[in-house]
């Protein structure tokens, strides 16, 4: 089994995220499964795994159609983390749509 590179997995997550944003429900579900498979073949990379988690949350928003108040409460949870990498902050705000 070959090791998947973080770049290839990241590119597939971007593709998945594009489907989520476009509200392509069926395609998003298929790509999520592809991404999960790629991550299982990838050497651990904390940033890619964090990005996956954020996109997965956004995916769940699409699938479950959460109401806005519930989402705000869920996204507030990250604010209490004192030390967070700038890249992860960027990804958090990018995926959450917060300003």
mmCIF file of N, CA and C in Angstrom, residues 10-66:
data_model
loop_
_atom_site.group_PDB
_atom_site.id
_atom_site.type_symbol
_atom_site.label_atom_id
_atom_site.label_comp_id
_atom_site.label_asym_id
_atom_site.label_seq_id
_atom_site.Cartn_x
_atom_site.Cartn_y
_atom_site.Cartn_z
ATOM 1 N N UNK A 10 -5.406 16.781 0.769
ATOM 2 C CA UNK A 10 -5.901 18.151 0.907
ATOM 3 C C UNK A 10 -6.652 18.611 -0.326
ATOM 4 N N UNK A 11 -6.153 18.267 -1.497
ATOM 5 C CA UNK A 11 -6.824 18.637 -2.749
ATOM 6 C C UNK A 11 -8.198 17.968 -2.850
ATOM 7 N N UNK A 12 -8.287 16.742 -2.403
ATOM 8 C CA UNK A 12 -9.579 16.035 -2.434
ATOM 9 C C UNK A 12 -10.543 16.655 -1.426
ATOM 10 N N UNK A 13 -10.028 17.120 -0.286
ATOM 11 C CA UNK A 13 -10.879 17.796 0.699
ATOM 12 C C UNK A 13 -11.420 19.101 0.106
ATOM 13 N N UNK A 14 -10.580 19.823 -0.627
ATOM 14 C CA UNK A 14 -11.027 21.057 -1.288
ATOM 15 C C UNK A 14 -12.149 20.746 -2.278
ATOM 16 N N UNK A 15 -12.001 19.671 -3.026
ATOM 17 C CA UNK A 15 -13.030 19.262 -3.980
ATOM 18 C C UNK A 15 -14.332 18.934 -3.246
ATOM 19 N N UNK A 16 -14.211 18.218 -2.144
ATOM 20 C CA UNK A 16 -15.366 17.863 -1.317
ATOM 21 C C UNK A 16 -16.040 19.132 -0.786
ATOM 22 N N UNK A 17 -15.218 20.061 -0.275
ATOM 23 C CA UNK A 17 -15.745 21.313 0.269
ATOM 24 C C UNK A 17 -16.503 22.093 -0.810
ATOM 25 N N UNK A 18 -15.993 22.089 -2.029
ATOM 26 C CA UNK A 18 -16.664 22.779 -3.132
ATOM 27 C C UNK A 18 -18.056 22.210 -3.368
ATOM 28 N N UNK A 19 -18.191 20.909 -3.255
ATOM 29 C CA UNK A 19 -19.500 20.269 -3.413
ATOM 30 C C UNK A 19 -20.429 20.623 -2.256
ATOM 31 N N UNK A 20 -19.870 20.705 -1.068
ATOM 32 C CA UNK A 20 -20.680 21.079 0.092
ATOM 33 C C UNK A 20 -21.217 22.494 -0.086
ATOM 34 N N UNK A 21 -20.334 23.420 -0.475
ATOM 35 C CA UNK A 21 -20.738 24.815 -0.660
ATOM 36 C C UNK A 21 -21.779 24.934 -1.789
ATOM 37 N N UNK A 22 -21.613 24.135 -2.838
ATOM 38 C CA UNK A 22 -22.545 24.158 -3.962
ATOM 39 C C UNK A 22 -23.845 23.406 -3.648
ATOM 40 N N UNK A 23 -23.899 22.812 -2.460
ATOM 41 C CA UNK A 23 -25.062 22.035 -2.011
ATOM 42 C C UNK A 23 -25.353 20.854 -2.926
ATOM 43 N N UNK A 24 -24.284 20.265 -3.435
ATOM 44 C CA UNK A 24 -24.392 19.047 -4.238
ATOM 45 C C UNK A 24 -24.394 17.860 -3.274
ATOM 46 N N UNK A 25 -25.544 17.610 -2.716
ATOM 47 C CA UNK A 25 -25.727 16.634 -1.645
ATOM 48 C C UNK A 25 -25.123 15.274 -1.969
ATOM 49 N N UNK A 26 -25.528 14.671 -3.074
ATOM 50 C CA UNK A 26 -25.073 13.320 -3.417
ATOM 51 C C UNK A 26 -23.571 13.268 -3.689
ATOM 52 N N UNK A 27 -23.071 14.264 -4.427
ATOM 53 C CA UNK A 27 -21.633 14.308 -4.733
ATOM 54 C C UNK A 27 -20.819 14.512 -3.454
ATOM 55 N N UNK A 28 -21.325 15.342 -2.542
ATOM 56 C CA UNK A 28 -20.625 15.590 -1.278
ATOM 57 C C UNK A 28 -20.510 14.305 -0.463
ATOM 58 N N UNK A 29 -21.560 13.509 -0.458
ATOM 59 C CA UNK A 29 -21.529 12.240 0.278
ATOM 60 C C UNK A 29 -20.497 11.297 -0.326
ATOM 61 N N UNK A 30 -20.463 11.208 -1.655
ATOM 62 C CA UNK A 30 -19.474 10.348 -2.318
ATOM 63 C C UNK A 30 -18.045 10.810 -2.040
ATOM 64 N N UNK A 31 -17.823 12.124 -2.130
ATOM 65 C CA UNK A 31 -16.471 12.639 -1.906
ATOM 66 C C UNK A 31 -16.039 12.480 -0.461
ATOM 67 N N UNK A 32 -16.967 12.574 0.468
ATOM 68 C CA UNK A 32 -16.607 12.366 1.877
ATOM 69 C C UNK A 32 -16.038 10.957 2.062
ATOM 70 N N UNK A 33 -16.675 9.988 1.442
ATOM 71 C CA UNK A 33 -16.181 8.610 1.548
ATOM 72 C C UNK A 33 -14.801 8.464 0.905
ATOM 73 N N UNK A 34 -14.593 9.117 -0.239
ATOM 74 C CA UNK A 34 -13.276 9.087 -0.881
ATOM 75 C C UNK A 34 -12.220 9.703 0.021
ATOM 76 N N UNK A 35 -12.558 10.835 0.627
ATOM 77 C CA UNK A 35 -11.608 11.526 1.509
ATOM 78 C C UNK A 35 -11.277 10.659 2.708
ATOM 79 N N UNK A 36 -12.279 10.027 3.298
ATOM 80 C CA UNK A 36 -12.030 9.142 4.443
ATOM 81 C C UNK A 36 -11.061 8.031 4.072
ATOM 82 N N UNK A 37 -11.223 7.473 2.872
ATOM 83 C CA UNK A 37 -10.327 6.415 2.404
ATOM 84 C C UNK A 37 -8.907 6.951 2.235
ATOM 85 N N UNK A 38 -8.784 8.134 1.625
ATOM 86 C CA UNK A 38 -7.463 8.731 1.422
ATOM 87 C C UNK A 38 -6.778 9.016 2.761
ATOM 88 N N UNK A 39 -7.535 9.507 3.727
ATOM 89 C CA UNK A 39 -6.949 9.806 5.033
ATOM 90 C C UNK A 39 -6.453 8.553 5.731
ATOM 91 N N UNK A 40 -7.124 7.440 5.498
ATOM 92 C CA UNK A 40 -6.674 6.186 6.116
ATOM 93 C C UNK A 40 -5.353 5.713 5.517
ATOM 94 N N UNK A 41 -5.053 6.179 4.291
ATOM 95 C CA UNK A 41 -3.810 5.814 3.617
ATOM 96 C C UNK A 41 -2.711 6.860 3.796
ATOM 97 N N UNK A 42 -3.044 7.971 4.444
ATOM 98 C CA UNK A 42 -2.112 9.091 4.584
ATOM 99 C C UNK A 42 -1.376 9.029 5.921
ATOM 100 N N UNK A 43 -0.119 9.424 5.890
ATOM 101 C CA UNK A 43 0.633 9.584 7.126
ATOM 102 C C UNK A 43 -0.023 10.716 7.901
ATOM 103 N N UNK A 44 -0.110 10.586 9.236
ATOM 104 C CA UNK A 44 -0.792 11.601 10.047
ATOM 105 C C UNK A 44 -0.258 12.993 9.775
ATOM 106 N N UNK A 45 -1.203 13.918 9.587
ATOM 107 C CA UNK A 45 -0.895 15.325 9.368
ATOM 108 C C UNK A 45 -1.977 16.116 10.096
ATOM 109 N N UNK A 46 -1.611 16.766 11.198
ATOM 110 C CA UNK A 46 -2.595 17.433 12.048
ATOM 111 C C UNK A 46 -3.402 18.498 11.311
ATOM 112 N N UNK A 47 -2.772 19.250 10.427
ATOM 113 C CA UNK A 47 -3.491 20.315 9.731
ATOM 114 C C UNK A 47 -4.518 19.752 8.754
ATOM 115 N N UNK A 48 -4.151 18.707 8.053
ATOM 116 C CA UNK A 48 -5.097 18.078 7.127
ATOM 117 C C UNK A 48 -6.250 17.463 7.910
ATOM 118 N N UNK A 49 -5.955 16.836 9.028
ATOM 119 C CA UNK A 49 -7.011 16.243 9.849
ATOM 120 C C UNK A 49 -7.930 17.317 10.429
ATOM 121 N N UNK A 50 -7.355 18.465 10.816
ATOM 122 C CA UNK A 50 -8.173 19.569 11.323
ATOM 123 C C UNK A 50 -9.050 20.128 10.216
ATOM 124 N N UNK A 51 -8.489 20.301 9.028
ATOM 125 C CA UNK A 51 -9.261 20.785 7.883
ATOM 126 C C UNK A 51 -10.389 19.808 7.566
ATOM 127 N N UNK A 52 -10.090 18.522 7.601
ATOM 128 C CA UNK A 52 -11.106 17.498 7.377
ATOM 129 C C UNK A 52 -12.247 17.666 8.384
ATOM 130 N N UNK A 53 -11.897 17.867 9.644
ATOM 131 C CA UNK A 53 -12.921 18.003 10.686
ATOM 132 C C UNK A 53 -13.823 19.204 10.439
ATOM 133 N N UNK A 54 -13.221 20.310 10.013
ATOM 134 C CA UNK A 54 -14.013 21.506 9.745
ATOM 135 C C UNK A 54 -14.940 21.305 8.543
ATOM 136 N N UNK A 55 -14.423 20.694 7.491
ATOM 137 C CA UNK A 55 -15.254 20.445 6.315
ATOM 138 C C UNK A 55 -16.331 19.411 6.648
ATOM 139 N N UNK A 56 -15.978 18.448 7.469
ATOM 140 C CA UNK A 56 -16.971 17.456 7.884
ATOM 141 C C UNK A 56 -18.109 18.132 8.652
ATOM 142 N N UNK A 57 -17.768 19.102 9.489
ATOM 143 C CA UNK A 57 -18.802 19.840 10.208
ATOM 144 C C UNK A 57 -19.708 20.574 9.221
ATOM 145 N N UNK A 58 -19.099 21.233 8.236
ATOM 146 C CA UNK A 58 -19.877 21.955 7.230
ATOM 147 C C UNK A 58 -20.725 20.978 6.414
ATOM 148 N N UNK A 59 -20.169 19.812 6.133
ATOM 149 C CA UNK A 59 -20.901 18.750 5.433
ATOM 150 C C UNK A 59 -22.130 18.342 6.252
ATOM 151 N N UNK A 60 -21.931 18.154 7.545
ATOM 152 C CA UNK A 60 -23.041 17.780 8.423
ATOM 153 C C UNK A 60 -24.114 18.865 8.450
ATOM 154 N N UNK A 61 -23.694 20.133 8.345
ATOM 155 C CA UNK A 61 -24.658 21.231 8.272
ATOM 156 C C UNK A 61 -25.537 21.053 7.035
ATOM 157 N N UNK A 62 -24.925 20.711 5.924
ATOM 158 C CA UNK A 62 -25.671 20.500 4.684
ATOM 159 C C UNK A 62 -26.630 19.323 4.838
ATOM 160 N N UNK A 63 -26.132 18.242 5.358
ATOM 161 C CA UNK A 63 -26.934 17.026 5.460
ATOM 162 C C UNK A 63 -28.065 17.191 6.474
ATOM 163 N N UNK A 64 -27.762 17.767 7.599
ATOM 164 C CA UNK A 64 -28.758 17.858 8.678
ATOM 165 C C UNK A 64 -29.535 19.162 8.695
ATOM 166 N N UNK A 65 -29.085 20.139 7.908
ATOM 167 C CA UNK A 65 -29.762 21.437 7.836
ATOM 168 C C UNK A 65 -30.001 22.027 9.217
ATOM 169 N N UNK A 66 -28.887 22.185 9.946
ATOM 170 C CA UNK A 66 -28.967 22.785 11.276
ATOM 171 C C UNK A 66 -29.526 24.193 11.165
#
